[in-house]
Coordinates of C-alpha atoms and ligand atoms in Angstrom, one line a residue:
M218 CA 37.2 96.9 90.1
E219 CA 34.7 95.1 92.3
N220 CA 31.7 96.2 90.3
S221 CA 29.6 93.1 91.0
K222 CA 29.3 94.2 94.6
L223 CA 28.3 97.8 94.0
F224 CA 24.6 97.3 93.4
Y225 CA 24.3 95.9 96.9
V226 CA 26.7 98.1 98.8
L227 CA 25.1 101.2 97.3
T228 CA 21.4 100.5 97.8
G229 CA 21.1 101.5 101.4
A230 CA 20.4 99.9 104.7
S231 CA 17.7 97.4 103.8
A232 CA 19.6 96.1 100.8
L233 CA 22.8 95.8 102.9
T234 CA 21.0 93.6 105.4
A235 CA 19.4 91.6 102.7
V236 CA 22.7 90.8 101.0
G237 CA 24.0 89.3 104.3
S238 CA 21.0 87.0 104.5
C239 CA 21.1 86.1 100.8
T240 CA 17.5 87.2 100.3
A241 CA 18.1 90.4 98.5
P242 CA 14.9 91.7 97.0
K243 CA 14.9 91.9 93.2
E244 CA 14.6 95.7 93.3
A245 CA 17.8 96.0 95.2
Q246 CA 19.8 94.3 92.5
K247 CA 18.8 96.5 89.7
P248 CA 21.6 98.6 88.2
L249 CA 21.6 102.1 89.7
N250 CA 20.2 105.2 88.0
V251 CA 22.0 108.5 88.1
V252 CA 20.5 112.0 88.1
Y253 CA 23.4 114.4 87.5
I254 CA 22.3 118.0 88.3
M255 CA 24.7 120.7 87.2
C256 CA 24.1 124.4 87.6
D257 CA 26.0 127.1 85.8
D258 CA 28.1 129.3 88.1
H259 CA 26.7 128.1 91.4
S260 CA 29.0 129.1 94.2
Y261 CA 29.5 126.9 97.2
Q262 CA 29.1 130.1 99.3
T263 CA 25.4 130.2 98.4
I264 CA 24.6 126.6 99.4
S265 CA 23.7 126.4 103.1
A266 CA 25.0 122.9 103.3
Y267 CA 28.4 124.6 102.9
D268 CA 28.1 128.1 104.0
R269 CA 25.3 129.7 106.1
R270 CA 26.3 133.4 105.6
Y271 CA 24.0 134.2 102.7
M272 CA 21.0 132.0 102.2
E273 CA 19.1 128.8 102.9
T274 CA 18.9 126.0 100.3
P275 CA 17.0 123.2 102.1
N276 CA 16.4 121.0 99.1
I277 CA 20.0 121.1 97.9
D278 CA 21.1 120.5 101.5
R279 CA 19.0 117.4 101.8
L280 CA 21.1 115.8 99.1
A281 CA 24.1 116.3 101.3
D282 CA 22.4 115.1 104.4
E283 CA 21.3 111.9 102.7
G284 CA 24.7 111.1 101.2
A285 CA 27.9 113.0 101.3
R286 CA 29.3 116.5 101.2
F287 CA 32.6 116.9 99.4
T288 CA 34.6 119.6 101.0
N289 CA 37.4 119.6 98.5
S290 CA 35.8 119.5 95.1
F291 CA 37.5 121.4 92.3
V292 CA 37.4 121.9 88.5
A293 CA 40.2 121.5 86.0
N294 CA 39.5 124.7 84.1
S295 CA 37.0 127.2 85.6
L296 CA 34.8 128.0 82.6
S297 CA 31.6 126.5 81.3
G298 CA 32.4 124.8 78.0
P299 CA 35.8 123.4 79.2
S300 CA 34.3 122.2 82.4
R301 CA 31.5 120.4 80.6
A302 CA 34.0 118.8 78.3
C303 CA 36.1 117.6 81.3
M304 CA 32.9 116.1 82.8
L305 CA 31.9 114.3 79.6
T306 CA 35.3 112.9 78.9
G307 CA 37.0 112.5 82.2
K308 CA 40.0 114.3 80.7
H309 CA 41.8 117.6 81.2
S310 CA 41.1 120.3 78.6
H311 CA 44.2 119.8 76.5
A312 CA 43.3 116.1 76.2
N313 CA 39.6 116.6 75.3
G314 CA 40.4 119.5 73.0
F315 CA 37.9 122.0 74.4
T316 CA 40.1 124.6 76.1
N317 CA 38.0 127.7 76.0
N318 CA 34.5 129.0 75.2
E319 CA 35.5 131.5 72.6
H320 CA 37.1 129.2 70.0
G321 CA 36.1 125.7 71.2
I322 CA 34.0 123.3 69.3
F323 CA 33.6 120.0 71.1
D324 CA 34.7 117.0 69.1
G325 CA 31.7 114.8 69.6
S326 CA 33.3 111.9 67.8
Q327 CA 35.6 111.2 70.8
Q328 CA 34.9 108.8 73.6
T329 CA 32.4 110.2 76.1
L330 CA 30.5 109.2 79.2
P331 CA 27.1 109.0 77.5
K332 CA 28.5 106.8 74.8
L333 CA 30.0 104.4 77.3
L334 CA 26.8 104.3 79.3
G335 CA 24.8 103.6 76.2
E336 CA 27.1 100.7 75.3
G337 CA 26.6 99.4 78.8
G338 CA 22.8 99.3 78.4
Y339 CA 21.9 102.7 79.9
Q340 CA 19.4 105.2 78.6
T341 CA 20.8 108.7 78.6
A342 CA 19.4 112.2 78.3
M343 CA 21.0 115.6 78.2
V344 CA 18.6 118.4 79.2
G345 CA 19.4 122.1 79.5
K346 CA 22.6 124.1 79.1
W347 CA 25.0 122.3 76.8
H348 CA 27.4 125.1 75.6
L349 CA 29.7 122.9 73.6
V350 CA 28.8 124.4 70.1
S351 CA 28.7 121.1 68.2
E352 CA 25.5 119.0 68.6
P353 CA 25.4 116.5 71.4
T354 CA 26.4 113.0 70.5
G355 CA 26.0 109.7 72.3
F356 CA 22.8 110.6 74.1
D357 CA 19.5 108.8 73.5
Y358 CA 17.7 112.1 73.9
W359 CA 18.9 115.7 74.0
D360 CA 17.0 118.8 74.5
I361 CA 19.4 121.7 75.0
L362 CA 19.3 125.4 75.5
T363 CA 20.8 127.4 72.7
G364 CA 24.3 128.9 73.6
Q365 CA 24.1 130.3 77.1
G366 CA 20.4 129.9 77.2
D367 CA 17.8 132.5 78.2
Y368 CA 16.0 133.0 81.5
Y369 CA 12.6 133.7 80.0
N370 CA 10.9 131.7 77.3
P371 CA 14.1 130.0 76.3
V372 CA 14.8 128.4 72.9
F373 CA 15.6 124.7 73.1
I374 CA 16.9 122.4 70.4
R375 CA 15.3 119.0 70.8
N376 CA 17.1 116.3 69.0
G377 CA 17.9 118.9 66.3
E378 CA 14.6 120.7 66.2
R379 CA 14.3 124.3 67.6
L380 CA 11.4 125.3 69.8
V381 CA 10.5 128.0 72.3
R382 CA 9.2 126.9 75.6
R383 CA 7.2 129.4 77.6
G384 CA 8.1 130.0 81.2
Y385 CA 11.1 130.4 83.4
S386 CA 14.3 128.6 82.4
T387 CA 14.8 126.6 85.6
D388 CA 11.2 125.4 85.8
V389 CA 11.0 124.6 82.1
T390 CA 14.3 122.6 82.1
T391 CA 13.0 120.5 85.0
D392 CA 9.7 120.0 83.1
V393 CA 11.6 118.7 80.1
A394 CA 13.5 116.3 82.3
F395 CA 10.2 115.0 83.8
E396 CA 8.8 114.4 80.3
W397 CA 11.8 112.4 79.4
L398 CA 11.7 110.4 82.6
D399 CA 7.9 109.7 82.1
G400 CA 8.5 108.3 78.6
R401 CA 11.7 106.3 79.2
D402 CA 11.9 102.5 79.2
P403 CA 11.3 101.6 82.8
D404 CA 13.1 98.3 82.4
K405 CA 16.5 99.9 81.6
P406 CA 18.7 102.0 83.9
F407 CA 19.1 105.6 83.1
C408 CA 21.4 108.5 83.5
L409 CA 19.9 112.0 83.3
F410 CA 22.1 115.0 82.8
L411 CA 20.0 118.0 84.1
H412 CA 21.9 121.2 83.4
Y413 CA 20.4 124.5 84.5
K414 CA 21.3 127.8 83.0
A415 CA 20.9 129.4 86.4
P416 CA 22.5 131.3 88.0
H417 CA 24.6 132.5 85.1
R418 CA 24.9 136.2 84.2
S419 CA 22.7 138.3 84.1
W420 CA 21.0 136.7 87.1
M421 CA 17.4 137.3 86.2
P422 CA 15.1 135.9 88.9
D423 CA 11.8 134.3 88.2
V424 CA 9.0 136.9 88.5
Q425 CA 7.6 134.9 91.5
D426 CA 10.9 135.4 93.3
L427 CA 11.5 139.1 92.6
G428 CA 12.3 140.9 95.8
I429 CA 12.3 137.9 98.2
Y430 CA 15.7 138.9 99.6
D431 CA 15.2 142.7 99.6
D432 CA 15.2 142.8 103.4
V433 CA 18.5 141.1 103.6
T434 CA 21.8 143.1 103.9
Y435 CA 24.6 140.7 102.9
P436 CA 27.9 140.9 104.8
L437 CA 30.8 142.1 102.6
P438 CA 33.4 139.4 102.2
G439 CA 36.6 140.1 104.0
T440 CA 38.5 140.6 100.7
F441 CA 35.9 142.9 99.1
Y442 CA 38.3 145.9 99.2
D443 CA 41.3 143.9 98.1
D444 CA 44.1 146.2 96.7
Y445 CA 45.8 143.2 94.9
A446 CA 49.2 144.1 96.4
T447 CA 51.8 141.4 95.6
R448 CA 49.4 139.9 92.9
E449 CA 49.8 141.4 89.5
A450 CA 47.5 138.9 87.7
A451 CA 44.8 139.3 90.4
A452 CA 44.8 143.0 89.6
K453 CA 44.8 142.5 85.8
Q454 CA 41.2 141.4 85.2
E455 CA 37.9 142.9 84.2
M456 CA 35.6 141.2 86.7
S457 CA 35.4 143.9 89.3
I458 CA 31.9 144.5 90.8
L459 CA 32.8 148.2 91.0
A460 CA 34.3 148.7 87.5
D461 CA 32.9 146.0 85.4
R462 CA 29.4 145.4 86.7
N463 CA 27.1 147.3 84.5
V464 CA 24.2 149.1 86.2
V465 CA 21.9 148.8 83.2
Y466 CA 22.8 145.3 82.0
D467 CA 23.8 143.4 85.1
L468 CA 21.9 145.4 87.7
K469 CA 18.8 146.0 85.5
M470 CA 18.5 149.7 85.9
A471 CA 17.2 149.9 82.4
D472 CA 15.1 153.0 82.6
K473 CA 12.6 153.9 80.0
E474 CA 13.7 157.5 80.0
K475 CA 17.3 156.4 79.1
E476 CA 18.7 158.8 81.7
I477 CA 20.9 156.2 83.3
H478 CA 24.2 155.9 81.5
T479 CA 27.2 153.6 81.8
P480 CA 29.9 155.5 80.0
E481 CA 32.5 152.9 80.8
Q482 CA 30.6 150.2 78.9
P483 CA 28.2 152.0 76.4
W484 CA 27.6 148.9 74.3
L485 CA 26.3 147.1 77.4
E486 CA 24.0 149.9 78.1
E487 CA 22.0 149.5 74.9
Y488 CA 22.1 145.8 75.1
G489 CA 20.9 145.8 78.6
R490 CA 18.0 148.1 77.8
D491 CA 17.1 146.0 74.8
L492 CA 17.1 142.9 77.0
Y493 CA 14.3 144.2 79.2
R494 CA 12.5 146.9 77.2
R495 CA 11.9 145.3 73.9
D496 CA 8.5 146.0 72.5
L497 CA 6.4 142.9 72.2
A498 CA 3.2 142.3 70.4
P499 CA 0.7 141.2 73.1
G500 CA 1.0 137.4 73.6
E501 CA 3.8 137.0 71.1
L502 CA 6.7 135.0 72.3
V503 CA 10.1 136.4 71.3
P504 CA 12.9 134.0 72.1
G505 CA 14.9 135.1 75.1
R506 CA 12.6 137.9 75.9
M507 CA 9.7 138.3 78.2
D508 CA 6.0 138.1 77.2
A509 CA 3.7 140.9 78.3
E510 CA 2.7 139.3 81.6
Q511 CA 6.2 138.6 82.6
Q512 CA 7.3 142.1 81.6
A513 CA 4.5 143.7 83.6
A514 CA 5.5 141.8 86.8
W515 CA 9.2 142.7 86.1
D516 CA 8.5 146.4 85.6
A517 CA 6.2 146.5 88.7
Y518 CA 9.2 145.4 90.7
Y519 CA 12.0 147.2 89.0
D520 CA 10.5 150.6 88.2
P521 CA 10.5 151.8 91.8
L522 CA 14.0 150.6 92.3
I523 CA 15.1 152.5 89.2
D524 CA 13.5 155.7 90.4
R525 CA 15.2 155.3 93.8
F526 CA 18.5 154.6 92.1
K527 CA 18.1 157.8 90.1
R528 CA 17.2 159.8 93.2
D529 CA 20.1 158.5 95.2
S530 CA 22.8 159.1 92.5
L531 CA 25.4 157.0 94.4
S532 CA 29.1 157.2 93.8
G533 CA 32.4 155.8 95.2
N534 CA 32.1 153.1 97.8
A535 CA 28.4 153.7 98.3
L536 CA 27.8 152.7 94.6
Y537 CA 30.2 149.8 95.0
E538 CA 28.3 148.4 98.0
W539 CA 24.9 149.1 96.4
K540 CA 26.1 147.1 93.4
F541 CA 27.2 144.2 95.7
Q542 CA 23.8 144.1 97.5
R543 CA 21.8 144.1 94.2
Y544 CA 24.1 141.4 92.8
M545 CA 23.6 139.2 95.9
R546 CA 19.8 139.7 95.9
D547 CA 19.5 138.8 92.2
Y548 CA 21.8 135.9 92.5
C549 CA 20.3 134.4 95.6
S550 CA 16.8 134.9 94.2
V551 CA 17.8 132.9 91.1
I552 CA 19.2 130.2 93.4
H553 CA 16.0 130.1 95.3
S554 CA 14.3 128.8 92.1
V555 CA 17.1 126.3 91.6
D556 CA 16.5 125.0 95.1
R557 CA 12.8 124.8 94.6
N558 CA 13.4 122.8 91.4
V559 CA 15.8 120.4 93.1
G560 CA 12.9 119.8 95.5
R561 CA 10.7 119.0 92.5
V562 CA 13.3 116.5 91.2
Y563 CA 13.5 114.9 94.6
D564 CA 9.7 114.6 94.9
Y565 CA 9.5 113.2 91.4
L566 CA 12.0 110.5 92.2
K567 CA 10.2 109.7 95.5
E568 CA 6.7 109.6 93.9
H569 CA 8.0 107.2 91.2
G570 CA 9.8 104.9 93.6
L571 CA 13.2 105.8 92.2
L572 CA 14.9 107.2 95.3
E573 CA 16.0 103.7 96.4
N574 CA 18.0 103.0 93.4
T575 CA 19.1 106.4 92.1
V576 CA 22.3 108.3 92.9
V577 CA 21.7 112.1 92.8
I578 CA 24.7 114.3 92.1
Y579 CA 24.5 118.1 92.6
T580 CA 27.3 120.2 91.3
S581 CA 28.2 123.3 89.2
D582 CA 30.4 123.9 86.2
Q583 CA 32.6 125.9 88.5
G584 CA 32.6 128.0 91.6
F585 CA 31.9 131.8 91.5
Y586 CA 33.0 135.0 93.3
M587 CA 30.4 136.5 95.5
G588 CA 32.4 139.7 95.9
E589 CA 35.6 138.1 97.2
H590 CA 38.6 140.1 95.9
G591 CA 35.9 142.6 94.7
Y592 CA 35.0 140.1 91.9
F593 CA 32.1 138.5 90.2
D594 CA 32.7 135.7 87.6
K595 CA 35.3 132.8 87.9
R596 CA 38.3 131.7 85.7
F597 CA 41.0 132.1 88.3
M598 CA 42.7 129.3 90.2
Y599 CA 42.0 131.2 93.4
E600 CA 39.9 129.1 95.7
E601 CA 36.4 130.5 95.1
S602 CA 36.4 129.6 91.4
F603 CA 38.7 126.7 91.5
R604 CA 36.3 124.9 93.9
T605 CA 32.9 123.8 92.9
P606 CA 30.1 122.4 95.1
L607 CA 29.6 118.6 95.0
L608 CA 26.9 116.8 97.0
V609 CA 25.9 113.2 96.4
R610 CA 22.7 111.6 97.6
M611 CA 23.1 107.9 98.0
P612 CA 20.3 105.4 97.0
G613 CA 18.1 104.9 100.1
G614 CA 19.3 108.3 101.5
K615 CA 21.8 106.9 104.0
P616 CA 24.5 109.4 105.0
V617 CA 27.9 108.2 103.9
K618 CA 30.2 107.1 106.7
A619 CA 33.3 108.9 105.5
A620 CA 36.7 107.7 106.5
K621 CA 38.5 110.3 108.4
G622 CA 40.3 112.2 105.7
R623 CA 42.8 115.0 105.9
T624 CA 41.3 118.2 107.2
Q625 CA 41.7 120.9 104.6
V626 CA 42.1 124.6 104.9
L627 CA 39.0 126.4 103.6
G628 CA 38.3 130.0 102.8
A629 CA 35.1 129.8 104.8
D630 CA 34.6 127.8 107.9
F631 CA 32.1 125.0 106.9
G632 CA 32.3 123.2 110.2
H633 CA 32.8 119.4 110.1
R634 CA 30.3 116.6 109.5
A635 CA 30.6 112.9 109.8
N636 CA 29.6 112.4 106.1
D637 CA 32.2 114.9 104.8
I638 CA 34.5 113.6 102.1
D639 CA 37.7 115.7 102.4
E640 CA 39.7 114.2 99.7
F641 CA 40.6 116.1 96.6
V642 CA 38.2 115.4 93.8
Q643 CA 38.0 117.2 90.4
N644 CA 35.4 117.3 87.6
I645 CA 37.5 114.9 85.5
D646 CA 36.5 112.3 88.1
Y647 CA 32.8 112.5 87.3
A648 CA 32.8 110.3 84.2
P649 CA 34.8 107.4 85.8
T650 CA 32.7 107.7 89.0
I651 CA 29.4 107.5 87.1
L652 CA 30.7 104.5 85.1
D653 CA 31.7 102.8 88.3
I654 CA 28.3 103.5 89.8
A655 CA 26.8 101.9 86.7
G656 CA 29.1 98.9 87.2
L657 CA 30.8 99.6 83.9
P658 CA 34.6 99.4 83.2
V659 CA 36.5 102.7 83.2
P660 CA 38.7 103.0 80.0
E661 CA 42.4 103.3 80.6
D662 CA 42.8 106.7 78.9
I663 CA 40.4 108.4 81.2
Q664 CA 42.5 110.7 83.4
G665 CA 40.1 111.1 86.4
E666 CA 39.6 108.6 89.2
S667 CA 36.3 107.1 90.4
F668 CA 35.5 108.5 93.8
L669 CA 32.9 105.7 94.4
P670 CA 35.3 104.0 96.9
L671 CA 35.2 107.2 99.0
L672 CA 31.4 107.2 98.9
R673 CA 31.6 103.6 100.1
G674 CA 33.6 104.9 103.1
E675 CA 36.8 103.0 102.0
K676 CA 40.0 104.3 103.5
P677 CA 41.5 106.8 101.0
A678 CA 45.0 105.4 101.8
K679 CA 44.0 102.0 100.6
V680 CA 42.1 103.0 97.5
T681 CA 43.8 102.0 94.3
T682 CA 44.0 104.8 91.7
S683 CA 45.7 105.0 88.4
E684 CA 48.7 106.3 90.3
G685 CA 48.8 103.4 92.6
K686 CA 47.7 102.9 96.2
G687 CA 46.3 105.9 98.1
W688 CA 44.2 108.9 97.0
R689 CA 45.7 111.8 95.0
R690 CA 47.4 114.5 97.1
S691 CA 47.6 117.3 94.5
L692 CA 45.5 118.8 91.8
Y693 CA 46.3 120.2 88.4
Y694 CA 44.6 123.2 86.9
H695 CA 44.9 125.0 83.5
Y696 CA 42.9 128.0 82.3
Y697 CA 43.3 129.2 78.6
E698 CA 40.7 131.8 77.7
Y699 CA 42.8 135.0 77.1
P700 CA 42.6 137.4 75.4
A701 CA 38.9 137.4 76.1
E702 CA 36.1 138.9 78.1
H703 CA 37.1 139.5 81.8
S704 CA 40.8 139.5 80.8
V705 CA 42.0 136.8 83.2
R706 CA 45.4 135.8 82.1
R707 CA 46.2 132.2 81.0
H708 CA 47.6 130.2 83.9
Y709 CA 48.3 126.7 85.1
G710 CA 49.1 125.5 88.6
V711 CA 49.2 122.9 91.3
R712 CA 47.4 122.7 94.6
T713 CA 48.5 120.6 97.5
E714 CA 46.9 120.2 100.9
R715 CA 48.6 123.4 102.1
Y716 CA 49.9 125.3 99.1
S717 CA 48.7 126.7 95.8
L718 CA 51.2 127.6 93.1
M719 CA 50.2 129.1 89.8
H720 CA 52.0 130.5 86.8
F721 CA 50.3 133.2 84.7
Y722 CA 51.7 133.3 81.2
N723 CA 51.2 134.6 77.7
D724 CA 51.5 138.4 77.9
I725 CA 52.5 138.2 81.5
D726 CA 55.0 136.0 83.4
E727 CA 54.0 135.9 87.0
W728 CA 54.2 133.2 89.6
E729 CA 51.9 133.2 92.6
L730 CA 52.4 131.1 95.7
F731 CA 49.9 130.9 98.6
D732 CA 50.1 129.2 102.0
L733 CA 46.5 128.3 102.4
Q734 CA 47.0 127.5 106.1
E735 CA 48.4 130.9 107.0
D736 CA 46.6 132.9 104.3
P737 CA 43.3 131.1 103.3
L738 CA 42.0 134.2 101.6
Q739 CA 45.0 134.4 99.3
L740 CA 46.1 137.9 99.8
H741 CA 49.8 137.4 100.2
N742 CA 51.8 136.1 97.3
L743 CA 54.9 134.4 98.8
Y744 CA 56.6 133.7 95.5
G745 CA 60.1 135.1 95.4
E746 CA 60.3 135.7 99.1
P747 CA 63.5 134.6 100.8
G748 CA 63.1 131.2 102.5
T749 CA 60.6 129.9 100.0
E750 CA 63.1 128.6 97.5
G751 CA 63.0 125.0 98.6
L752 CA 59.2 125.0 98.8
V753 CA 58.9 126.5 95.3
Q754 CA 61.3 123.8 94.0
E755 CA 59.2 121.1 95.5
L756 CA 56.0 122.5 94.2
R757 CA 57.4 123.0 90.8
R758 CA 58.5 119.4 90.7
E759 CA 55.0 118.3 91.6
L760 CA 53.5 120.6 89.0
E761 CA 55.8 119.2 86.4
R762 CA 55.0 115.6 87.5
L763 CA 51.3 116.4 86.9
Q764 CA 52.0 118.0 83.5
V765 CA 53.8 114.8 82.5
L766 CA 51.2 112.5 84.0
Y767 CA 48.4 114.3 82.2
D768 CA 50.6 114.9 79.1
D769 CA 49.9 118.6 78.9
P770 CA 52.0 119.9 76.1
V771 CA 52.4 123.3 77.8
R772 CA 55.0 122.0 80.2
L773 CA 56.8 124.3 82.6
Ligands
SGN1030 C1 29.2 135.4 79.0 C2 29.2 136.4 80.1 C3 30.5 136.4 80.9 C4 30.9 135.0 81.4 C5 31.0 134.1 80.1 C6 31.4 132.7 80.4 N1 29.0 137.7 79.6 O1 30.1 135.7 78.0 O2 30.4 137.3 82.0 O3 32.1 135.0 82.0 O4 29.6 134.1 79.6 O5 30.6 132.1 81.3 S1 27.5 138.2 79.0 O6 27.5 139.6 78.8 O7 27.2 137.5 77.8 O8 26.5 137.8 80.1 S2 30.4 130.5 81.3 O9 29.9 130.1 82.6 O10 29.5 130.2 80.3 O11 31.8 130.0 81.0
CA1031 CA1 29.7 128.6 84.2

């Protein structure tokens, strides 16, 4: 690893020139800082740097414009806790031990990125959604949301002490990050993990953003009315917008009169009402609930919508499409606040002279369905939730000159940009990449690869990885959380440039094979069709190779 060169190569145009003339300014030689921003459930479809169909996200897009946009970024296990554990350890779920949210407790005694950064002289802070059950270890400072976190007046645990912070979760989380940045030692490099709760279920917008997208009618995705023919596992789930999206809880039709019922999920009905209608003593802060002022603004917006919903008494496809439109409006409104806060982070770094020597990473713990296949949620190895956004702003803000990579088949047409990195990257790569950016060695047992060489514009074919010369050409995936909420069956699989092969197991034994070139929306399962035997054999061999490589005990 040529770490000694990194500080120069990465610090933008002026520093690059200075290196050549041997008069590098002192500032340029400082170790780089990292701001790692991770949302919860942010789909690449709702970032306009990727996809312009739904909304504009100018502040998030700027990170891509001033660095790189990854067009083939994936997770190893599309669920919050597992994804966070992969990021912290650089290892697949079976190797870091946190395979699912329901039973997982992260073993904080193991080797992690913050510990390695700390040993290398970095200051580290973890702010926002943590979701790994055990207390954070290895950070100099941690100030985390409890569990999933709340949108309003969230409870935090600050280095062990519980406190309620008044305000909207995304704003408050950013404020906490700024407080830490203000008080840090300016002479040491830092890595800040800024993890928003947004836009996780139940998609509660900030009161200032209520209704901002009410004039927008969102296009239905092409697979909205999917009948799941040929795909048994795709049909066997409980994440359907029509059947599983609760009008009271998810769509906030929590009427005071209690005339709206959701007979399919009665427990959610009461829970949903409680969430929004809880009586509060004036001015009192109840964790996770609104104060009187917030509640008044909320009601002023929702009450007329609730009346209208009662009057219209929709059913069938009209109800289905109404649910979709409300979902999109809530979700995009929540993202609008994330985008505003990303703008605040950018401004902070600029005002404090940090943009020149800080790498800013923007990602999500996984992708999300925006109605594709009729779904919300994630979990599946299908493209929308297997993928996750990844944008990296480089120090100095210079767009990366990406080597011409392989062009990949994508579910949505993103168009092509000169600073697109098309290679396969996965969230197990984040830890080694950040260590590499910090100029620190990457321990042998880390399973991911540093993608810093790709950010430097090096030719992927020439990059040395743990598998030898050349960048990886296939990805491994393994999802475990079943039986559980949303009922997505356990599965593992392999994705190559053209194909995706997955095996659903446990109380089901189904293989699915998709040709992403011919069928990018993944509607036609080719597995078992005459003529695919050779291809299946080849892909199964690759899958087995990855299971051996990563030492996944499940094995084929
Ligand atoms: C909660 C949500 C689910 C979601 C999981 C996991 N239900 O349990 O819809 O899939 O979190 O999400 S809720 O009724 O509690 O909102 S994850 O991103 O944290 O993995
Ligand atoms: Ca998530």
